Amino acid sequence: MAKEGQPDIGSVNQLLAVPQVAAQLLAACQGTLFSPSDLEKIIQQDSALCVRVLHAAARSDSVRIDPGKPLVSALSGLSLAVVKSLALQSAHRFVDHEFSTDQAQLLRQLRFFSQVGATTAFCLAEAVTYPHPAEAYLAGLLVNIGNLALFSASPQHYLQDVAVPLGSRESRGREQLAFGTDHLQFADTLVSDWRIDSFLADAICLQQQPIEDCRDASVLVRIVRLAREFCESPLTLTDGLVAAADTLFGFSRSRCEELFSQASRQYRPLVPVNTDAQATLEEFDRSRRRLTSLAFAVAEQDAVYSQLAAADDPLKLAADIRQIYLQNSPAGEVVLFGYDRSQARFIGIPAPGQSRLIAELNPPVTAAGALGAALRSSKPVQLCAPASPPQTVLDRQLLRLCRGTGVVCLPLQENGQLHGVVALGVADQNDIELFFQPPLQQLTAAVTRALQAVTRRHQANGRQASTATDNPIPRLVHEISTPLTIIGNYMGALGTLSADNEQREMVTAIETELRRVSDLLKFYAERKESAETADAAVDLNRQIQSIVDSLGKRLFRPRQIDVVLDLDPTLVSIRTRPVAIQQALVNLLKNAAEALPSRDGIITLTTRALTGPDGQHSAEIRVQDNGPGIDARIRARLFSPVASTKGGEHAGLGLSIVKEMVDQIGATVSCHSSAEFGTSFSIEIPLPESSAP
């Protein structure tokens, strides 16, 4: 029978995280979308949070943990809701515990030594060219995870019964007596349960083996074993550490000194500072208040999102949004503007009881004044009366509708994509600064998420309710297919007769284009207005590679364009319409190539797995060039058939087709462009639960 205070080996909920890192994670979770790599930068500062994330991923049948990138791959498979829950659990665990000075100091020491292990392991991995530095970093970070787990289970019990140097052999004996296990056994059981194809568990549980016994072990085991020596003497390069580096990796003393200098520069600022008891308790009290405040803010944001997302139509949503802002801000009136992507215009949406004149305000996104400025800056914009510079006519009308001496316009954007703008009337100019504070920004993030969810649902219902009308396209396709087939037959014969390899390659390229035109016509012939089930499994990475290969000789090479592929290997196949993806990408690549200068042009194709705030997984394809960018006046009507940046015979239909193709598969397309960084187009394809990574 386990002794009182013995931790539950199968649970990680008791682990104490560093409060400052838990606060960073909670703050990040209040955003609209998250990137696994961005969250990794926060979570990898704390071993307890790393364990919580990996433990959650291991419990999910749909998450594959890549041993080379364990933390990023785990985060890629978890929704924001799960990550937020883990952050809240960590916050509650800290807030619920009353720390003594000694307990606080020990928690600081544990964090410091985990950072020493992680930093040293990462530097060692680079020094010996170990191919998985992220794996080495994680292994080093977890060198004392067993100590942390036992301490977290019963802090005072651990201090009283295991009050000896951390990680010593004597401490293991005392842990066995006090808890029925020791820190290495606990760590072995914990990490082995993650089922990672890695020597991670061995590296951690063998960290106290004699140096000579580890001479012939795997690289990861030797890295962590030497990192352990650094933990024994983090601030002084000892002869024992030099000898260990020589035995394990054949390092000379000078190379060991260089490694020690490199690693210690990074972890030395984290050395725990001995402070008096009162200062320590005040620091932990500040952390407790900060975490409590953030936890309430997250809960409030989730409650707002749940309330708004339940709206069954935009008018009901407008009423709810108006009420939310009236209750939670000093606004005297609230006017909601949606965004019509097809026309690149704002659409005034009056809530029940509001002025009908709101619906008559449908300005373009290029409009001057506060609304347009909010869009272009992606930040709140204030409009005061009298305003400087002078108000536009639209500004005057906005002030009238908002019934205030001033207006604050809040852009509803997430991940760089516009969904609308909220205009808030302000009676007292002294209240304006409140609209720029984090609480209202977090409220606006929840409103944006809800607006996106309701709009997407409303559009899907509209497509399902519509019926197909008279469609002349099938007849047109039939008429065009015959000459296309004849041309294809002639090209096949020409290729057979040609003796020149280059001519045969050109014929093959033309045949490929003819097939693409045929597929495109078939796509339009079979298109229906109602939403359809995706009809084919598509490996996006493979399709992108195929498209790049087919365009290389006739598009990229003659223009001396370098194409860089940054494809996410963890991206799963999705069920969608391959011809739509292909046509959209071909048009985007052609546009990018034609916009680039005659030399030194670069096009980068990127794929990534994303997770939305409601757990919705999506696949992102990004086409980016280093060209001169697109003029702001053209960007406003970029996906209109008349918009073109190329002149001449180009009518600008390419991007219009891209938009139509993307809409047909339920995806979204957005553009970011500047003269400094070029232009990028992002296609985001929602994934059903069955296709989620």
XYZ file of C-alpha atoms in Angstrom:
693
model
C 0.000 0.000 0.000
C 1.353 3.412 -0.944
C 2.305 5.749 1.837
C 0.425 8.945 2.470
C 1.574 11.653 0.063
C 2.727 9.197 -2.627
C 1.926 10.748 -6.032
C -0.284 9.145 -8.617
C 2.112 7.928 -11.332
C -0.608 8.089 -13.958
C -1.511 11.744 -13.328
C 0.331 14.955 -14.183
C -2.349 17.396 -12.975
C -0.458 18.009 -9.732
C 2.721 19.304 -11.407
C 3.615 22.838 -10.356
C 4.452 25.058 -13.315
C 6.456 28.248 -13.127
C 3.764 30.914 -12.584
C 5.300 33.449 -14.965
C 5.296 30.913 -17.821
C 1.756 29.741 -17.037
C 0.685 33.405 -17.202
C 2.357 33.826 -20.620
C 0.520 30.754 -21.907
C -2.851 31.934 -20.608
C -2.330 35.327 -22.218
C -1.427 33.681 -25.540
C -4.567 31.518 -25.371
C -6.704 34.640 -25.442
C -5.743 35.256 -29.079
C -7.830 34.164 -32.047
C -5.589 31.597 -33.730
C -2.390 30.030 -32.525
C 0.669 28.602 -34.196
C 2.200 25.489 -32.594
C 5.685 26.916 -33.073
C 4.686 30.151 -31.294
C 3.230 28.242 -28.344
C 6.312 26.030 -28.239
C 8.471 29.086 -27.453
C 6.385 29.681 -24.332
C 5.831 26.115 -23.152
C 9.427 24.933 -23.573
C 10.426 27.331 -20.787
C 8.762 25.047 -18.246
C 9.108 21.289 -17.825
C 5.711 20.896 -16.117
C 3.845 22.502 -19.032
C 5.802 20.368 -21.512
C 4.766 17.238 -19.642
C 1.114 18.308 -19.564
C 1.092 18.914 -23.337
C 2.856 15.656 -24.232
C 0.693 13.702 -21.810
C -2.478 15.135 -23.405
C -1.179 14.359 -26.911
C -0.321 10.782 -25.912
C -3.902 10.295 -24.707
C -5.299 11.357 -28.089
C -5.566 8.639 -30.711
C -5.380 11.214 -33.529
C -2.133 12.911 -32.428
C 1.184 11.609 -33.735
C 4.190 12.730 -31.708
C 7.222 13.214 -33.919
C 10.315 12.252 -31.873
C 12.386 14.803 -33.807
C 9.962 17.639 -32.955
C 7.999 16.272 -30.004
C 6.521 19.458 -28.594
C 5.515 21.101 -31.898
C 3.953 17.896 -33.219
C 2.036 17.417 -29.961
C 0.727 20.996 -30.099
C -0.226 20.611 -33.770
C -2.710 17.912 -32.809
C -4.268 19.692 -29.833
C -6.978 22.315 -30.136
C -6.682 25.700 -28.514
C -9.401 24.632 -26.079
C -7.208 21.759 -24.839
C -4.106 23.943 -24.511
C -6.155 26.573 -22.702
C -7.469 23.903 -20.324
C -3.923 22.743 -19.555
C -2.877 26.341 -18.855
C -5.859 26.848 -16.555
C -5.080 23.623 -14.673
C -1.533 24.845 -14.118
C -2.784 28.224 -12.930
C -5.270 26.682 -10.510
C -2.650 24.306 -9.109
C -0.380 27.232 -8.281
C -3.129 29.541 -6.998
C -4.567 26.856 -4.711
C -1.246 26.242 -2.923
C 0.119 28.370 -0.093
C 3.911 28.367 -0.496
C 6.430 28.715 2.263
C 9.704 30.500 1.554
C 11.615 27.201 1.406
C 9.094 25.709 -1.003
C 9.317 28.750 -3.273
C 13.110 28.575 -3.300
C 13.083 24.864 -4.161
C 10.662 25.472 -7.031
C 13.041 28.134 -8.350
C 15.989 25.749 -8.091
C 14.121 23.014 -9.953
C 13.328 25.422 -12.775
C 16.928 26.630 -12.936
C 18.400 23.134 -13.194
C 15.865 22.120 -15.864
C 16.951 25.143 -17.912
C 20.624 24.222 -17.394
C 19.877 20.718 -18.670
C 17.846 21.934 -21.656
C 20.309 24.633 -22.726
C 23.329 22.375 -22.377
C 21.655 19.475 -24.196
C 20.706 21.757 -27.085
C 24.235 23.188 -27.358
C 25.676 19.669 -27.238
C 23.282 18.488 -29.960
C 24.525 21.272 -32.235
C 28.162 20.592 -31.330
C 27.942 16.904 -32.282
C 25.493 17.580 -35.188
C 22.767 15.476 -33.600
C 19.902 15.631 -36.148
C 17.136 16.215 -33.567
C 18.108 19.199 -31.382
C 14.493 19.744 -30.256
C 14.439 16.196 -28.871
C 17.731 16.833 -27.055
C 16.394 20.093 -25.607
C 13.297 18.322 -24.252
C 15.382 15.504 -22.762
C 17.612 18.021 -20.996
C 14.601 20.002 -19.775
C 13.214 16.868 -18.099
C 16.373 15.929 -16.164
C 14.646 16.681 -12.860
C 11.008 16.112 -13.815
C 10.875 13.265 -11.287
C 12.034 15.589 -8.501
C 9.439 18.168 -9.537
C 6.657 15.565 -9.603
C 7.433 14.238 -6.125
C 7.805 17.752 -4.738
C 4.534 18.845 -6.394
C 2.684 15.901 -4.845
C 3.530 17.041 -1.320
C 5.898 20.040 -1.117
C 6.306 20.112 2.659
C 6.608 16.332 2.875
C 9.378 16.419 0.259
C 11.277 19.188 2.050
C 11.113 17.418 5.404
C 11.947 13.882 4.273
C 14.242 14.446 1.250
C 16.229 17.473 2.386
C 19.456 16.562 0.577
C 21.058 17.757 -2.717
C 18.645 17.223 -5.609
C 19.373 14.182 -7.740
C 21.891 12.570 -5.395
C 21.898 8.848 -4.677
C 20.988 9.588 -1.085
C 17.938 11.521 -2.225
C 16.713 8.512 -4.183
C 16.867 6.331 -1.084
C 14.941 8.869 0.966
C 12.367 9.258 -1.824
C 11.789 5.503 -1.797
C 11.111 5.582 1.937
C 8.886 8.660 1.781
C 6.972 8.074 -1.490
C 7.447 4.435 -2.483
C 9.337 5.492 -5.623
C 12.228 7.758 -6.593
C 12.561 10.553 -9.116
C 14.237 8.423 -11.821
C 11.679 5.616 -11.588
C 8.879 8.157 -11.749
C 10.395 9.857 -14.805
C 10.926 6.516 -16.571
C 7.298 5.498 -16.038
C 5.994 8.906 -17.076
C 7.980 9.305 -20.310
C 7.633 5.652 -21.375
C 3.870 6.102 -21.263
C 4.054 8.635 -24.117
C 5.038 5.894 -26.597
C 7.529 8.096 -28.454
C 9.914 6.277 -30.784
C 12.891 7.728 -28.964
C 15.545 6.986 -26.330
C 14.051 9.862 -24.344
C 13.066 7.704 -21.347
C 16.467 5.992 -21.288
C 18.294 9.294 -21.475
C 16.429 10.605 -18.429
C 16.453 7.516 -16.208
C 20.132 6.689 -16.944
C 21.430 10.194 -16.187
C 23.125 9.053 -12.964
C 24.919 6.029 -14.437
C 28.747 6.060 -14.234
C 30.302 8.012 -17.091
C 32.297 4.985 -18.285
C 29.128 2.898 -18.580
C 27.621 5.479 -20.958
C 30.619 5.691 -23.287
C 29.021 3.442 -25.942
C 25.388 4.466 -25.392
C 23.229 6.278 -27.959
C 23.998 9.915 -28.679
C 20.903 11.169 -26.835
C 21.799 9.217 -23.683
C 25.335 10.628 -23.758
C 24.052 14.174 -24.346
C 21.786 14.034 -21.292
C 24.460 12.325 -19.195
C 26.870 15.189 -19.872
C 24.087 17.754 -19.358
C 23.643 16.203 -15.926
C 27.295 16.972 -15.173
C 26.637 20.596 -16.072
C 23.751 20.608 -13.583
C 26.184 19.427 -10.876
C 28.436 22.416 -11.571
C 26.522 25.010 -13.632
C 28.711 28.012 -12.806
C 32.226 26.518 -12.680
C 34.000 24.382 -15.264
C 35.434 21.543 -13.166
C 38.058 18.957 -14.103
C 35.410 16.269 -13.664
C 33.167 17.920 -16.232
C 36.076 18.211 -18.694
C 36.948 14.522 -18.167
C 33.303 13.524 -18.723
C 33.148 15.497 -21.989
C 36.317 13.758 -23.158
C 35.005 10.278 -22.266
C 31.569 10.736 -23.800
C 32.414 12.777 -26.935
C 36.205 13.056 -27.162
C 36.110 16.812 -26.534
C 39.384 18.578 -25.860
C 39.585 20.927 -22.909
C 39.427 23.989 -25.164
C 36.327 22.686 -26.907
C 34.741 21.908 -23.549
C 35.535 25.437 -22.358
C 33.904 26.857 -25.486
C 30.791 24.728 -24.937
C 30.605 25.695 -21.258
C 30.903 29.376 -22.115
C 28.195 29.139 -24.776
C 25.703 27.307 -22.553
C 26.340 29.182 -19.297
C 25.817 32.563 -20.965
C 22.234 31.493 -21.678
C 21.248 30.008 -18.324
C 23.286 32.188 -15.954
C 20.611 34.968 -15.856
C 18.189 32.385 -14.400
C 20.279 31.682 -11.277
C 17.866 31.847 -8.293
C 18.472 34.970 -6.241
C 18.437 34.514 -2.484
C 15.936 37.001 -1.102
C 14.405 37.420 2.306
C 11.250 35.566 3.189
C 8.953 38.564 2.856
C 10.188 39.419 -0.665
C 9.735 35.811 -1.780
C 6.188 35.636 -0.467
C 5.327 38.988 -2.087
C 6.634 37.747 -5.439
C 4.515 34.598 -5.270
C 1.505 36.633 -4.162
C 1.862 38.868 -7.241
C 2.032 35.771 -9.439
C -1.087 34.391 -7.761
C -3.035 37.606 -8.420
C -1.832 37.708 -12.030
C -2.887 34.105 -12.690
C -6.243 34.622 -10.999
C -6.938 37.695 -13.127
C -5.976 35.885 -16.331
C -8.057 32.829 -15.451
C -11.137 35.014 -14.951
C -10.418 36.853 -18.225
C -10.172 33.565 -20.143
C -13.384 32.289 -18.595
C -15.172 35.548 -19.429
C -13.896 35.468 -23.006
C -15.105 31.894 -23.450
C -18.489 32.797 -22.007
C -18.831 35.735 -24.418
C -17.875 33.545 -27.372
C -20.357 30.823 -26.372
C -23.155 33.379 -26.015
C -22.482 35.058 -29.345
C -21.752 31.895 -31.350
C -25.206 30.572 -30.444
C -26.838 33.277 -32.600
C -28.653 31.729 -35.549
C -28.403 34.687 -37.938
C -26.371 37.908 -38.424
C -29.187 40.175 -37.148
C -29.438 38.250 -33.881
C -25.633 38.353 -33.655
C -25.655 42.132 -34.176
C -28.114 42.498 -31.297
C -26.006 40.291 -29.008
C -22.754 42.075 -29.928
C -24.382 45.435 -29.248
C -25.557 44.268 -25.833
C -22.135 42.789 -24.942
C -20.305 46.049 -25.656
C -22.925 48.173 -23.902
C -22.553 46.012 -20.787
C -18.766 45.751 -20.787
C -17.590 49.155 -21.994
C -18.462 52.842 -21.619
C -19.926 52.862 -25.155
C -23.235 54.673 -25.520
C -24.095 53.058 -28.878
C -22.701 50.180 -30.930
C -22.847 49.790 -34.717
C -21.720 46.560 -36.378
C -20.329 46.382 -39.901
C -19.850 43.004 -41.556
C -17.465 42.485 -44.460
C -18.572 41.367 -47.917
C -15.470 39.817 -49.507
C -17.047 39.508 -52.939
C -17.529 43.291 -53.128
C -14.736 44.350 -50.745
C -17.239 46.447 -48.811
C -18.423 46.943 -45.264
C -22.091 46.083 -44.733
C -23.974 47.929 -42.014
C -25.986 45.470 -39.890
C -28.634 47.181 -37.724
C -29.707 45.335 -34.597
C -33.449 45.215 -33.882
C -34.523 48.658 -32.728
C -31.556 50.471 -34.264
C -31.768 53.017 -37.051
C -32.515 51.684 -40.522
C -29.865 54.109 -41.789
C -27.146 51.736 -40.598
C -28.030 49.361 -43.446
C -27.507 52.217 -45.925
C -23.846 52.589 -44.961
C -21.911 50.167 -47.147
C -18.542 51.861 -47.721
C -15.666 50.146 -49.554
C -12.651 49.018 -47.546
C -10.651 51.767 -49.263
C -12.880 54.443 -47.752
C -11.187 57.354 -46.047
C -11.867 58.104 -42.408
C -11.991 56.032 -39.243
C -13.452 52.819 -40.712
C -10.820 52.525 -43.432
C -8.045 53.538 -41.036
C -9.048 50.794 -38.587
C -8.785 48.223 -41.360
C -5.425 49.423 -42.624
C -3.830 49.691 -39.175
C -5.430 46.529 -37.736
C -5.718 48.515 -34.492
C -8.465 50.530 -32.783
C -8.901 53.985 -34.329
C -10.530 56.889 -32.513
C -12.569 59.642 -34.100
C -13.298 62.746 -32.043
C -15.434 65.781 -32.748
C -13.997 68.073 -33.834
C -11.561 65.678 -35.427
C -8.102 66.305 -36.770
C -7.563 65.855 -39.658
C -11.012 67.117 -40.761
C -13.804 64.532 -40.756
C -15.001 62.872 -43.934
C -18.698 62.698 -44.779
C -18.659 59.051 -43.695
C -17.116 60.040 -40.359
C -19.871 62.609 -39.787
C -22.556 60.013 -40.516
C -20.838 57.542 -38.218
C -20.787 60.085 -35.385
C -24.505 60.715 -35.916
C -25.397 56.994 -35.828
C -23.219 56.330 -32.774
C -24.716 59.325 -30.939
C -21.501 60.415 -29.281
C -18.932 63.146 -29.271
C -16.445 60.538 -30.429
C -16.262 57.104 -32.043
C -13.808 54.246 -31.598
C -13.593 51.763 -34.501
C -12.408 48.266 -33.573
C -11.364 46.024 -36.510
C -12.627 42.456 -36.237
C -9.665 40.571 -37.653
C -8.057 37.232 -36.982
C -4.975 35.766 -38.560
C -4.773 38.806 -40.845
C -8.262 38.212 -42.284
C -10.978 40.882 -41.969
C -14.461 39.923 -40.753
C -15.925 43.316 -39.883
C -15.648 46.456 -37.763
C -17.441 47.580 -34.595
C -18.009 51.318 -34.161
C -18.543 52.418 -30.537
C -19.982 55.810 -29.617
C -18.192 57.620 -26.783
C -19.727 60.469 -24.809
C -16.759 61.230 -22.535
C -13.376 61.674 -24.216
C -11.685 60.521 -21.010
C -13.161 57.046 -21.572
C -11.496 56.532 -24.950
C -8.301 55.051 -23.513
C -10.341 52.190 -21.988
C -11.065 50.895 -25.494
C -7.347 50.335 -26.056
C -6.828 48.238 -22.899
C -6.367 44.408 -22.874
C -9.810 43.535 -21.384
C -11.663 45.133 -24.287
C -9.178 43.727 -26.805
C -9.890 40.245 -25.422
C -13.614 40.896 -25.673
C -13.132 41.938 -29.302
C -11.191 38.728 -30.006
C -14.168 36.686 -28.750
C -16.553 38.784 -30.868
C -14.390 38.190 -33.940
C -14.365 34.431 -33.412
C -18.133 34.363 -32.962
C -18.752 36.547 -36.023
C -16.642 34.201 -38.123
C -18.441 31.110 -36.799
C -21.951 32.523 -37.296
C -21.137 33.894 -40.754
C -19.659 30.579 -41.872
C -22.693 28.680 -40.573
C -25.132 31.139 -42.150
C -23.403 30.905 -45.529
C -23.374 27.108 -45.390
C -27.117 27.064 -44.633
C -27.702 29.445 -47.530
C -25.842 27.190 -49.939
C -27.794 24.160 -48.767
C -31.101 26.006 -49.156
C -30.400 27.161 -52.702
C -31.228 24.994 -55.704
C -29.611 24.659 -59.074
C -31.134 26.768 -61.866
C -30.775 26.619 -65.620
C -27.085 26.025 -66.243
C -25.723 26.494 -69.782
C -22.205 25.373 -68.810
C -22.638 21.598 -69.469
C -23.727 22.313 -73.058
C -20.805 24.716 -73.506
C -18.372 22.140 -72.121
C -19.703 19.562 -74.560
C -19.134 21.935 -77.485
C -15.585 22.809 -76.372
C -14.528 19.256 -75.483
C -14.628 18.047 -79.073
C -12.008 20.469 -80.472
C -9.915 19.978 -77.333
C -9.886 16.237 -77.934
C -8.876 16.764 -81.582
C -6.054 19.124 -80.562
C -4.898 16.580 -77.979
C -4.789 13.829 -80.596
C -2.753 16.021 -82.964
C -0.297 16.875 -80.181
C 0.114 13.187 -79.355
C 0.940 12.403 -82.969
C 3.317 15.359 -83.188
C 5.143 14.136 -80.101
C 5.556 10.688 -81.601
C 6.955 12.084 -84.869
C 9.333 14.557 -83.236
C 12.951 13.450 -82.913
C 14.031 16.402 -80.789
C 13.842 15.849 -77.009
C 13.108 19.492 -76.299
C 10.239 19.520 -78.807
C 8.820 16.331 -77.269
C 8.976 17.938 -73.815
C 7.146 20.979 -75.151
C 4.456 18.759 -76.663
C 4.091 16.949 -73.335
C 3.694 20.281 -71.565
C 0.969 21.357 -73.998
C -0.840 18.030 -73.507
C -0.685 18.583 -69.743
C -2.248 22.019 -70.136
C -4.981 20.617 -72.381
C -5.831 18.021 -69.728
C -5.915 20.772 -67.114
C -8.332 22.814 -69.254
C -10.483 19.723 -69.706
C -10.511 19.085 -65.943
C -11.388 22.719 -65.316
C -14.308 22.613 -67.726
C -15.511 19.404 -66.146
C -15.296 21.071 -62.736
C -17.588 23.907 -63.849
C -19.950 21.512 -65.602
C -20.418 19.415 -62.464
C -20.501 22.342 -60.013
C -23.621 22.710 -57.887
C -24.666 25.547 -55.653
C -25.465 23.177 -52.797
C -22.689 22.094 -50.461
C -21.244 18.749 -51.488
C -19.218 16.065 -49.820
C -15.564 16.178 -50.868
C -14.972 13.627 -53.561
C -11.275 12.708 -53.487
C -8.371 12.294 -51.080
C -5.684 14.894 -51.765
C -2.096 14.847 -50.527
C -1.469 18.608 -50.637
C 2.314 18.303 -50.428
C 2.430 15.806 -53.292
C 0.042 17.872 -55.418
C 2.112 21.020 -54.842
C 5.297 19.191 -55.823
C 3.605 17.923 -58.987
C 2.369 21.402 -59.935
C 5.815 22.942 -59.389
C 7.438 20.212 -61.487
C 4.976 20.747 -64.349
C 5.472 24.537 -64.354
C 9.238 24.485 -63.892
C 10.490 24.345 -67.474
C 7.989 26.696 -69.107
C 7.375 29.203 -66.302
C 10.060 29.302 -63.621
C 13.297 28.436 -65.446
C 12.895 30.901 -68.357
C 12.324 33.665 -65.822
C 15.181 32.458 -63.567
C 12.826 32.071 -60.603
C 13.846 29.972 -57.617
C 10.996 27.986 -56.074
C 11.413 27.109 -52.386
C 9.207 24.391 -50.864
C 8.558 24.464 -47.113
C 6.064 21.611 -46.785
C 4.823 20.323 -43.448
C 5.495 16.550 -43.436
C 2.857 15.988 -40.738
C 0.048 17.319 -42.931
C -2.511 14.571 -43.523
C -4.392 13.888 -46.754
C -7.714 15.709 -46.988
C -10.890 15.018 -48.909
C -11.625 17.871 -51.273
C -11.740 18.694 -54.979
C -8.240 18.281 -56.409
C -9.018 20.198 -59.609
C -10.052 23.249 -57.552
C -6.828 23.157 -55.531
C -4.750 22.693 -58.677
C -6.380 25.508 -60.633
C -6.156 27.930 -57.707
C -2.469 27.174 -57.149
C -1.578 27.337 -60.856
C -3.185 30.771 -61.120
C -1.449 32.018 -57.961
C 1.925 30.726 -59.162
C 1.495 32.279 -62.596
C 0.515 35.604 -61.058
C 3.529 35.467 -58.729
C 5.909 34.617 -61.570
C 4.599 37.423 -63.775
C 4.929 39.932 -60.931
C 8.590 39.116 -60.264
C 11.562 40.925 -61.774
C 13.552 39.314 -64.584
C 16.118 37.864 -62.169
C 16.583 37.007 -58.477
C 12.886 36.174 -58.135
C 11.910 33.757 -55.354
C 8.567 32.025 -54.824
C 8.073 30.158 -51.537
C 5.345 27.540 -51.179
C 4.464 26.649 -47.587
C 2.018 24.199 -46.042
C 1.082 24.206 -42.379
C -1.477 22.622 -40.069
C -3.427 25.224 -38.057
C -5.910 24.948 -35.223
C -8.689 27.463 -34.635
C -10.061 28.690 -31.308
C -13.020 26.298 -31.412
C -10.811 23.297 -32.114
C -11.361 23.501 -35.888
C -8.335 22.126 -37.724
C -7.347 23.508 -41.102
C -4.611 23.156 -43.697
C -2.906 26.317 -44.917
C -1.196 26.739 -48.292
C 0.824 29.917 -48.709
C 2.291 31.237 -51.982
C 4.765 34.037 -51.310
C 6.959 36.039 -53.696
C 9.628 38.683 -53.203
C 8.163 40.992 -55.817
C 7.322 44.698 -55.558
C 3.987 44.168 -53.815
C 0.482 45.210 -54.847
C -0.805 48.766 -54.683
C -3.276 49.319 -51.836
C -5.935 50.613 -54.235
C -5.811 47.358 -56.180
C -5.737 45.164 -53.055
C -9.148 46.467 -52.068
C -10.732 44.866 -55.170
C -8.161 42.180 -55.705
C -10.527 39.261 -56.255
C -12.832 41.178 -58.568
C -12.655 40.079 -62.240
C -11.587 43.581 -63.278
C -8.674 43.873 -60.858
C -5.283 43.417 -62.477
C -1.769 44.476 -61.668
C -0.315 43.243 -64.936
C -1.957 45.355 -67.660
C -1.852 44.402 -71.329
C -3.987 41.440 -72.269
C -4.424 40.295 -68.677
C -7.982 40.968 -67.518
C -7.357 40.017 -63.918
C -9.565 36.917 -64.153
C -6.924 34.682 -62.531
C -7.568 35.849 -58.971
C -11.306 35.885 -59.558
C -11.078 32.195 -60.508
C -8.898 31.536 -57.459
C -11.562 33.076 -55.232
C -14.317 31.066 -56.894
C -12.375 27.805 -56.641
C -11.569 28.394 -53.005
C -15.174 29.256 -52.189
C -16.362 26.070 -53.866
C -14.428 23.871 -51.431
C -15.447 25.882 -48.369
C -11.999 27.431 -47.902
C -10.833 31.044 -47.575
C -8.156 33.008 -49.396
C -6.402 36.123 -48.119
C -3.636 38.379 -49.354
C -0.858 40.261 -47.591
C 1.354 42.555 -49.610
C 3.953 45.260 -49.098
C 6.756 46.795 -51.116
C 9.246 45.593 -48.502
C 8.241 41.935 -48.157
C 6.472 41.138 -51.424
C 3.099 39.406 -51.730
C 1.689 36.275 -50.152
C -1.617 34.523 -50.761
C -2.888 32.102 -48.105
C -5.518 29.434 -48.732
C -6.980 27.987 -45.534
C -8.924 24.732 -45.982
C -11.092 23.602 -43.023
C -10.594 19.957 -42.123
C -13.359 17.696 -40.831
C -12.687 15.906 -37.556
C -11.862 12.696 -39.423
C -9.106 14.512 -41.333
C -7.671 16.413 -38.363
C -4.000 15.632 -37.607
